[in-house]
Amino acid sequence: MITPKIAAKAAPTGAAPTTAHARARSNIALIKYWGKADSRLNLPAVGSISITLEALWSDTSVEFEAAHRVDELTLNGERNPNHLARVTACLDMLRGIAGVNVHARVSSRNSFPTGAGLASSASGFAALVSAAAAALGLELSPREQSIIARRASGSAARPIFGGFVEMHVATRADGTDSFAEPMLAADEWPLEVVVAITATREKDVSSSRGMTRSAESSPYYRAWVDSHPADLAVARAAIGARDFAALGEVAESNCLKMHAAAMAAAPPLLYWDGATVECLNRVRELRAAGIPVFFTIDAGPQVKAVCAPGARDAVRAALADVPGVLDTLVTGLGPGVEVGAGPGAG
Ligand code: 2P0
């Protein structure tokens, strides 16, 4: 474990709480992160632009206690040994900064399916970093939290902030300039998202392994990385101009490019179901009928339909009607991580 070079600014002695609670939202990338420049520091090979989602959250409480012999994780009400190693690695970074060696009881609950392509690791680790830092009495800036969250999971660096967020690649070898930054607050362009859920199973191949496999074996991976800065520039300009059509065009293209690179890996990575494709077609039909909507898909089969204000109800009804769609979720854009000492997440 390499402790990030972040100077500890601990709260005054005696004032540090040992328990804290945080809510962080999930986020979806409109310009995707797919590939690592450095696995050890978890540095992304490409930048990304995301939106933070109001209704898809992780509530996490962290309690440090000298009597705990090991870290413990409860996820959605059940002890979870599978994700404990990553949680401990994340806590180790914060313990290293704080200069303490106490173990924690972590309890986290998601408002949406876990590990199914809805960025539960992003909201979960963003909430963990903020809650654990608060419980240790560390006064970390949002940027410092973003850097630590990135080490835990690349997409977790982004929902430290709300609304539209850009994540930067590193130019420094130590990765200290790879963090997320806010672009627009949620209410500055209040888009909405309809999520069409086609499966709730946890994915077979994690994003981390999928990225590594794509980088090692996909003939399209280099083209994906090389063409990425241009997509980021188009998206930045579209967001600045609130140009929904331009944002949708580059987001759909970037999404399909990411999946094309993954599909061409050996063995191939296919995150989609049949209903995923049907939803893409339905979104295109809606747009042809004049409804402002575009799609994006992450490392799972769910389709996220991004809607201009006013389009949500028609989009939801159309996607709910697609055979194979089990459920739909609707959300607006939300704020960054919210921290408070408080109730456990159970
Ligand atoms: C994204 N994804 O930009 C992309 C699009 C999935 C598809 O970030 O290895 O779980 O923990 O850094 O953050 C999911 O990747 O990967 C992801 P790690 P993470 O949202």
Short mmCIF file of C-alpha atoms and ligand atoms in Angstrom, two decimals:
data_model
loop_
_atom_site.label_atom_id
_atom_site.label_comp_id
_atom_site.label_asym_id
_atom_site.label_seq_id
_atom_site.Cartn_x
_atom_site.Cartn_y
_atom_site.Cartn_z
CA MET A 1 0.00 0.00 0.00
CA ILE A 2 1.38 3.38 -1.00
CA THR A 3 -0.07 6.17 1.10
CA PRO A 4 -1.07 9.12 -1.09
CA LYS A 5 1.10 12.17 -0.42
CA ILE A 6 -1.57 14.12 1.41
CA ALA A 7 -0.61 15.98 4.56
CA ALA A 8 -2.86 15.17 7.48
CA LYS A 9 -4.80 18.09 8.88
CA ALA A 10 -6.35 16.32 11.80
CA ALA A 11 -9.01 17.99 13.89
CA PRO A 12 -7.82 19.24 17.29
CA THR A 13 -7.05 16.44 19.74
CA GLY A 14 -10.13 15.29 21.54
CA ALA A 15 -12.50 16.75 18.94
CA ALA A 16 -12.22 13.92 16.42
CA PRO A 17 -15.33 11.77 16.17
CA THR A 18 -14.82 8.04 15.72
CA THR A 19 -18.07 7.51 13.84
CA ALA A 20 -19.32 9.34 10.79
CA HIS A 21 -21.87 8.88 8.07
CA ALA A 22 -21.89 9.96 4.42
CA ARG A 23 -24.20 9.78 1.44
CA ALA A 24 -22.65 9.72 -2.03
CA ARG A 25 -24.49 9.33 -5.28
CA SER A 26 -23.79 7.12 -8.20
CA ASN A 27 -22.75 8.70 -11.44
CA ILE A 28 -22.74 7.79 -15.07
CA ALA A 29 -20.11 8.81 -17.53
CA LEU A 30 -21.15 10.50 -20.75
CA ILE A 31 -17.54 10.29 -21.92
CA LYS A 32 -16.25 7.06 -20.45
CA TYR A 33 -13.30 5.94 -18.37
CA TRP A 34 -12.12 2.61 -19.81
CA GLY A 35 -8.48 1.66 -19.35
CA LYS A 36 -5.70 2.32 -16.86
CA ALA A 37 -2.43 4.15 -17.34
CA ASP A 38 -1.12 2.66 -14.06
CA SER A 39 -2.85 -0.13 -12.19
CA ARG A 40 -0.83 0.32 -8.99
CA LEU A 41 -1.91 3.96 -8.57
CA ASN A 42 -5.21 3.30 -10.37
CA LEU A 43 -4.59 6.07 -12.87
CA PRO A 44 -7.06 6.27 -15.74
CA ALA A 45 -5.73 6.08 -19.30
CA VAL A 46 -8.41 8.54 -20.43
CA GLY A 47 -10.30 11.40 -18.84
CA SER A 48 -14.05 11.21 -18.35
CA ILE A 49 -17.12 13.42 -17.98
CA SER A 50 -19.99 12.29 -15.80
CA ILE A 51 -23.26 13.31 -14.23
CA THR A 52 -24.06 12.63 -10.58
CA LEU A 53 -27.48 11.02 -10.03
CA GLU A 54 -29.74 12.20 -7.23
CA ALA A 55 -31.75 9.04 -6.50
CA LEU A 56 -29.01 6.41 -6.79
CA TRP A 57 -27.08 6.69 -3.54
CA SER A 58 -24.92 4.77 -1.10
CA ASP A 59 -25.31 5.56 2.60
CA THR A 60 -22.23 4.53 4.52
CA SER A 61 -21.30 4.71 8.19
CA VAL A 62 -17.81 4.11 9.51
CA GLU A 63 -16.99 3.48 13.14
CA PHE A 64 -13.35 3.27 14.23
CA GLU A 65 -12.88 1.48 17.51
CA ALA A 66 -9.66 0.35 19.18
CA ALA A 67 -11.34 -2.86 20.28
CA HIS A 68 -12.00 -3.99 16.67
CA ARG A 69 -9.41 -6.61 15.69
CA VAL A 70 -10.16 -6.43 11.94
CA ASP A 71 -12.21 -4.31 9.56
CA GLU A 72 -15.77 -5.47 9.02
CA LEU A 73 -18.13 -4.69 6.15
CA THR A 74 -21.90 -4.97 6.10
CA LEU A 75 -23.39 -4.29 2.66
CA ASN A 76 -27.14 -3.97 2.29
CA GLY A 77 -27.66 -5.53 5.71
CA GLU A 78 -25.40 -8.58 5.23
CA ARG A 79 -21.80 -9.24 6.19
CA ASN A 80 -19.83 -9.05 2.95
CA PRO A 81 -16.37 -10.65 2.83
CA ASN A 82 -16.14 -10.31 -0.99
CA HIS A 83 -15.60 -6.56 -1.06
CA LEU A 84 -13.74 -6.34 2.26
CA ALA A 85 -10.20 -6.36 0.81
CA ARG A 86 -10.91 -3.24 -1.30
CA VAL A 87 -12.55 -1.52 1.66
CA THR A 88 -9.57 -2.31 3.88
CA ALA A 89 -7.15 -1.03 1.21
CA CYS A 90 -9.11 2.22 1.06
CA LEU A 91 -9.19 2.54 4.86
CA ASP A 92 -5.42 1.83 4.96
CA MET A 93 -4.80 4.96 2.86
CA LEU A 94 -6.79 7.08 5.29
CA ARG A 95 -5.23 5.42 8.34
CA GLY A 96 -1.82 6.13 6.79
CA ILE A 97 -2.66 9.82 6.36
CA ALA A 98 -4.06 10.05 9.90
CA GLY A 99 -1.17 8.07 11.36
CA VAL A 100 -3.42 5.64 13.22
CA ASN A 101 -3.89 1.90 13.19
CA VAL A 102 -7.45 1.30 14.36
CA HIS A 103 -9.92 -0.94 12.60
CA ALA A 104 -13.39 0.00 11.47
CA ARG A 105 -16.87 -1.33 11.22
CA VAL A 106 -18.30 -0.19 7.89
CA SER A 107 -21.96 -0.41 7.07
CA SER A 108 -23.22 0.57 3.63
CA ARG A 109 -26.56 0.44 1.91
CA ASN A 110 -27.34 1.13 -1.75
CA SER A 111 -30.66 2.48 -3.00
CA PHE A 112 -30.19 0.49 -6.25
CA PRO A 113 -28.82 -2.89 -7.50
CA THR A 114 -25.18 -3.53 -6.51
CA GLY A 115 -22.48 -4.46 -9.04
CA ALA A 116 -24.83 -4.46 -12.01
CA GLY A 117 -23.47 -1.61 -14.10
CA LEU A 118 -25.01 1.19 -12.06
CA ALA A 119 -21.73 2.43 -10.56
CA SER A 120 -22.28 1.14 -7.03
CA SER A 121 -18.50 1.09 -6.53
CA ALA A 122 -18.40 4.80 -7.40
CA SER A 123 -21.01 5.84 -4.85
CA GLY A 124 -19.85 3.26 -2.31
CA PHE A 125 -16.19 4.26 -2.29
CA ALA A 126 -16.92 8.00 -2.47
CA ALA A 127 -19.13 7.62 0.61
CA LEU A 128 -16.54 5.43 2.34
CA VAL A 129 -13.71 7.92 1.83
CA SER A 130 -15.74 10.87 3.06
CA ALA A 131 -17.22 9.05 6.06
CA ALA A 132 -13.92 7.46 7.09
CA ALA A 133 -12.02 10.76 6.73
CA ALA A 134 -14.62 12.48 8.90
CA ALA A 135 -14.55 9.68 11.47
CA LEU A 136 -10.76 10.00 11.68
CA GLY A 137 -11.02 13.77 12.10
CA LEU A 138 -9.14 14.41 8.84
CA GLU A 139 -9.89 17.72 7.17
CA LEU A 140 -9.48 16.75 3.53
CA SER A 141 -10.47 19.05 0.68
CA PRO A 142 -12.91 17.67 -1.90
CA ARG A 143 -9.98 17.37 -4.33
CA GLU A 144 -7.98 15.32 -1.82
CA GLN A 145 -11.00 13.10 -1.25
CA SER A 146 -11.34 12.69 -5.01
CA ILE A 147 -7.70 11.55 -5.30
CA ILE A 148 -8.13 8.98 -2.52
CA ALA A 149 -11.46 7.77 -3.92
CA ARG A 150 -9.81 7.34 -7.34
CA ARG A 151 -7.27 4.99 -5.79
CA ALA A 152 -10.16 2.85 -4.50
CA SER A 153 -12.16 2.92 -7.74
CA GLY A 154 -11.60 5.23 -10.69
CA SER A 155 -15.24 6.22 -11.08
CA ALA A 156 -15.47 7.03 -7.34
CA ALA A 157 -13.34 10.14 -7.83
CA ARG A 158 -16.20 11.84 -9.68
CA PRO A 159 -19.27 11.80 -7.36
CA ILE A 160 -17.39 13.64 -4.64
CA PHE A 161 -18.90 16.46 -6.71
CA GLY A 162 -22.46 16.98 -7.94
CA GLY A 163 -23.91 17.84 -11.34
CA PHE A 164 -21.53 17.63 -14.32
CA VAL A 165 -18.01 16.52 -13.41
CA GLU A 166 -14.76 16.07 -15.33
CA MET A 167 -12.07 13.59 -14.29
CA HIS A 168 -8.51 14.31 -15.40
CA VAL A 169 -5.74 11.96 -16.46
CA ALA A 170 -2.44 12.36 -14.64
CA THR A 171 0.49 14.21 -16.12
CA ARG A 172 2.60 13.68 -12.99
CA ALA A 173 4.07 10.23 -12.32
CA ASP A 174 2.70 10.14 -8.77
CA GLY A 175 -0.84 10.73 -10.03
CA THR A 176 -1.54 13.66 -7.73
CA ASP A 177 -3.09 15.62 -10.60
CA SER A 178 -5.58 12.89 -11.50
CA PHE A 179 -8.72 14.06 -9.76
CA ALA A 180 -12.25 15.14 -10.61
CA GLU A 181 -13.52 18.71 -10.79
CA PRO A 182 -17.03 20.13 -10.97
CA MET A 183 -18.13 21.60 -14.32
CA LEU A 184 -21.77 22.63 -13.72
CA ALA A 185 -23.96 22.28 -10.65
CA ALA A 186 -27.02 20.02 -10.93
CA ASP A 187 -29.46 22.92 -11.18
CA GLU A 188 -27.48 24.70 -13.89
CA TRP A 189 -28.65 22.17 -16.48
CA PRO A 190 -31.29 19.95 -14.88
CA LEU A 191 -31.23 16.93 -17.15
CA GLU A 192 -32.97 13.76 -16.02
CA VAL A 193 -32.11 10.11 -16.48
CA VAL A 194 -34.33 7.08 -16.99
CA VAL A 195 -32.52 3.83 -16.18
CA ALA A 196 -33.96 0.75 -17.90
CA ILE A 197 -33.00 -2.26 -15.80
CA THR A 198 -32.71 -5.45 -17.81
CA ALA A 199 -30.90 -7.59 -15.19
CA THR A 200 -30.02 -7.26 -11.52
CA ARG A 201 -27.33 -9.96 -11.37
CA GLU A 202 -23.77 -8.92 -10.52
CA LYS A 203 -21.65 -8.78 -13.67
CA ASP A 204 -19.39 -11.73 -14.58
CA VAL A 205 -16.36 -9.62 -15.48
CA SER A 206 -15.59 -6.62 -13.29
CA SER A 207 -14.80 -3.27 -14.88
CA SER A 208 -11.19 -3.51 -13.69
CA ARG A 209 -10.67 -6.87 -15.36
CA GLY A 210 -12.61 -5.78 -18.44
CA MET A 211 -10.38 -2.72 -18.86
CA THR A 212 -7.21 -4.74 -18.45
CA ARG A 213 -8.38 -7.35 -20.94
CA SER A 214 -9.37 -4.65 -23.45
CA ALA A 215 -5.99 -2.94 -23.12
CA GLU A 216 -4.08 -6.19 -23.48
CA SER A 217 -5.96 -7.76 -26.36
CA SER A 218 -8.38 -5.47 -28.18
CA PRO A 219 -7.08 -4.20 -31.53
CA TYR A 220 -9.36 -1.18 -31.07
CA TYR A 221 -8.05 -0.17 -27.64
CA ARG A 222 -5.32 2.16 -28.96
CA ALA A 223 -7.84 3.90 -31.23
CA TRP A 224 -10.19 4.29 -28.26
CA VAL A 225 -7.47 6.02 -26.21
CA ASP A 226 -6.17 8.13 -29.11
CA SER A 227 -9.61 9.41 -30.15
CA HIS A 228 -10.71 10.19 -26.58
CA PRO A 229 -9.39 13.76 -26.11
CA ALA A 230 -11.46 14.93 -29.08
CA ASP A 231 -14.63 13.46 -27.54
CA LEU A 232 -13.87 15.18 -24.23
CA ALA A 233 -13.42 18.51 -26.01
CA VAL A 234 -16.73 18.18 -27.89
CA ALA A 235 -18.56 17.24 -24.68
CA ARG A 236 -17.00 20.10 -22.72
CA ALA A 237 -18.14 22.58 -25.38
CA ALA A 238 -21.63 21.04 -25.55
CA ILE A 239 -22.06 21.23 -21.78
CA GLY A 240 -20.79 24.82 -21.74
CA ALA A 241 -23.33 25.73 -24.44
CA ARG A 242 -26.13 23.52 -22.96
CA ASP A 243 -26.30 21.95 -26.43
CA PHE A 244 -28.27 18.75 -25.77
CA ALA A 245 -28.09 17.40 -29.33
CA ALA A 246 -24.32 17.84 -29.54
CA LEU A 247 -23.81 16.24 -26.13
CA GLY A 248 -26.01 13.31 -27.08
CA GLU A 249 -24.21 12.71 -30.35
CA VAL A 250 -20.76 12.55 -28.78
CA ALA A 251 -21.97 10.58 -25.73
CA GLU A 252 -23.61 7.85 -27.84
CA SER A 253 -20.59 7.61 -30.11
CA ASN A 254 -18.17 7.43 -27.15
CA CYS A 255 -20.28 4.78 -25.43
CA LEU A 256 -20.46 2.54 -28.49
CA LYS A 257 -16.73 3.03 -29.09
CA MET A 258 -15.98 1.82 -25.56
CA HIS A 259 -18.18 -1.25 -26.02
CA ALA A 260 -16.68 -1.93 -29.48
CA ALA A 261 -13.20 -1.95 -27.93
CA ALA A 262 -14.43 -4.31 -25.19
CA MET A 263 -16.25 -6.61 -27.63
CA ALA A 264 -13.06 -6.97 -29.68
CA ALA A 265 -11.05 -8.16 -26.65
CA ALA A 266 -9.97 -11.80 -26.31
CA PRO A 267 -12.01 -13.41 -24.93
CA PRO A 268 -14.70 -10.92 -25.97
CA LEU A 269 -16.53 -8.78 -23.42
CA LEU A 270 -20.23 -8.42 -24.10
CA TYR A 271 -21.99 -6.58 -21.30
CA TRP A 272 -25.31 -6.32 -23.15
CA ASP A 273 -28.55 -8.30 -23.12
CA GLY A 274 -31.00 -8.49 -25.99
CA ALA A 275 -33.14 -5.95 -24.21
CA THR A 276 -30.16 -3.57 -24.13
CA VAL A 277 -30.21 -3.40 -27.93
CA GLU A 278 -33.99 -3.04 -28.02
CA CYS A 279 -33.69 -0.07 -25.64
CA LEU A 280 -31.10 1.59 -27.88
CA ASN A 281 -33.44 1.22 -30.83
CA ARG A 282 -36.34 2.61 -28.79
CA VAL A 283 -34.28 5.66 -27.79
CA ARG A 284 -33.45 6.30 -31.45
CA GLU A 285 -37.14 6.00 -32.39
CA LEU A 286 -38.08 8.47 -29.65
CA ARG A 287 -35.49 10.92 -30.91
CA ALA A 288 -36.71 10.55 -34.47
CA ALA A 289 -40.17 11.42 -33.15
CA GLY A 290 -38.79 14.66 -31.70
CA ILE A 291 -38.19 13.66 -28.07
CA PRO A 292 -34.82 14.93 -26.79
CA VAL A 293 -33.11 11.85 -25.37
CA PHE A 294 -29.85 9.96 -25.81
CA PHE A 295 -28.50 6.70 -24.41
CA THR A 296 -25.42 5.50 -22.61
CA ILE A 297 -24.42 2.05 -21.31
CA ASP A 298 -21.74 1.10 -18.80
CA ALA A 299 -20.16 -2.24 -17.88
CA GLY A 300 -23.52 -3.95 -17.56
CA PRO A 301 -26.71 -4.38 -19.58
CA GLN A 302 -28.73 -1.44 -18.19
CA VAL A 303 -29.50 1.43 -20.53
CA LYS A 304 -29.41 4.96 -19.18
CA ALA A 305 -31.54 7.34 -21.21
CA VAL A 306 -30.50 10.95 -20.62
CA CYS A 307 -33.47 13.27 -21.09
CA ALA A 308 -33.77 17.00 -21.66
CA PRO A 309 -36.17 18.62 -19.15
CA GLY A 310 -39.74 17.59 -19.95
CA ALA A 311 -38.93 14.37 -21.85
CA ARG A 312 -38.72 12.02 -18.88
CA ASP A 313 -42.28 10.67 -18.74
CA ALA A 314 -42.48 9.75 -22.42
CA VAL A 315 -39.06 8.10 -22.27
CA ARG A 316 -39.93 6.12 -19.17
CA ALA A 317 -43.19 4.86 -20.65
CA ALA A 318 -41.48 3.82 -23.88
CA LEU A 319 -38.62 1.99 -22.18
CA ALA A 320 -40.85 0.29 -19.61
CA ASP A 321 -42.72 -1.17 -22.59
CA VAL A 322 -39.61 -2.84 -24.09
CA PRO A 323 -39.73 -6.65 -23.62
CA GLY A 324 -37.03 -7.67 -21.15
CA VAL A 325 -37.03 -4.40 -19.21
CA LEU A 326 -37.66 -5.45 -15.60
CA ASP A 327 -37.96 -2.02 -14.07
CA THR A 328 -37.23 1.63 -14.69
CA LEU A 329 -35.69 4.18 -12.34
CA VAL A 330 -35.99 7.91 -12.83
CA THR A 331 -33.61 10.43 -11.37
CA GLY A 332 -32.54 14.01 -11.68
CA LEU A 333 -28.98 15.20 -11.18
CA GLY A 334 -27.78 15.39 -7.61
CA PRO A 335 -25.26 17.03 -5.28
CA GLY A 336 -21.81 15.87 -4.27
CA VAL A 337 -21.05 13.78 -1.23
CA GLU A 338 -22.80 14.83 1.98
CA VAL A 339 -21.09 14.08 5.28
CA GLY A 340 -22.40 14.14 8.80
CA ALA A 341 -21.76 12.30 11.99
CA GLY A 342 -24.95 10.39 12.34
CA PRO A 343 -27.07 7.32 12.07
CA GLY A 344 -25.63 4.07 10.83
CA ALA A 345 -26.72 2.73 7.47
CA GLY A 346 -27.62 -0.60 9.03
C1 2P0 B 1 -17.16 5.00 -16.34
N1 2P0 B 1 -16.91 2.58 -15.96
O1 2P0 B 1 -16.56 5.98 -16.80
C2 2P0 B 1 -16.80 3.64 -16.90
C3 2P0 B 1 -17.68 3.25 -18.04
C4 2P0 B 1 -17.59 1.44 -16.49
C5 2P0 B 1 -17.90 1.77 -17.89
O2 2P0 B 1 -15.73 3.63 -14.42
O3 2P0 B 1 -11.07 -0.48 -11.71
O4 2P0 B 1 -15.42 0.39 -11.19
O5 2P0 B 1 -12.43 0.40 -9.80
O6 2P0 B 1 -11.13 1.95 -11.27
O7 2P0 B 1 -14.44 2.70 -11.41
C6 2P0 B 1 -16.28 1.48 -13.89
O8 2P0 B 1 -14.97 1.34 -13.44
O9 2P0 B 1 -13.12 0.72 -12.16
C7 2P0 B 1 -16.29 2.63 -14.77
P1 2P0 B 1 -11.88 0.65 -11.18
P2 2P0 B 1 -14.55 1.33 -11.93
O10 2P0 B 1 -18.08 5.13 -15.49
#
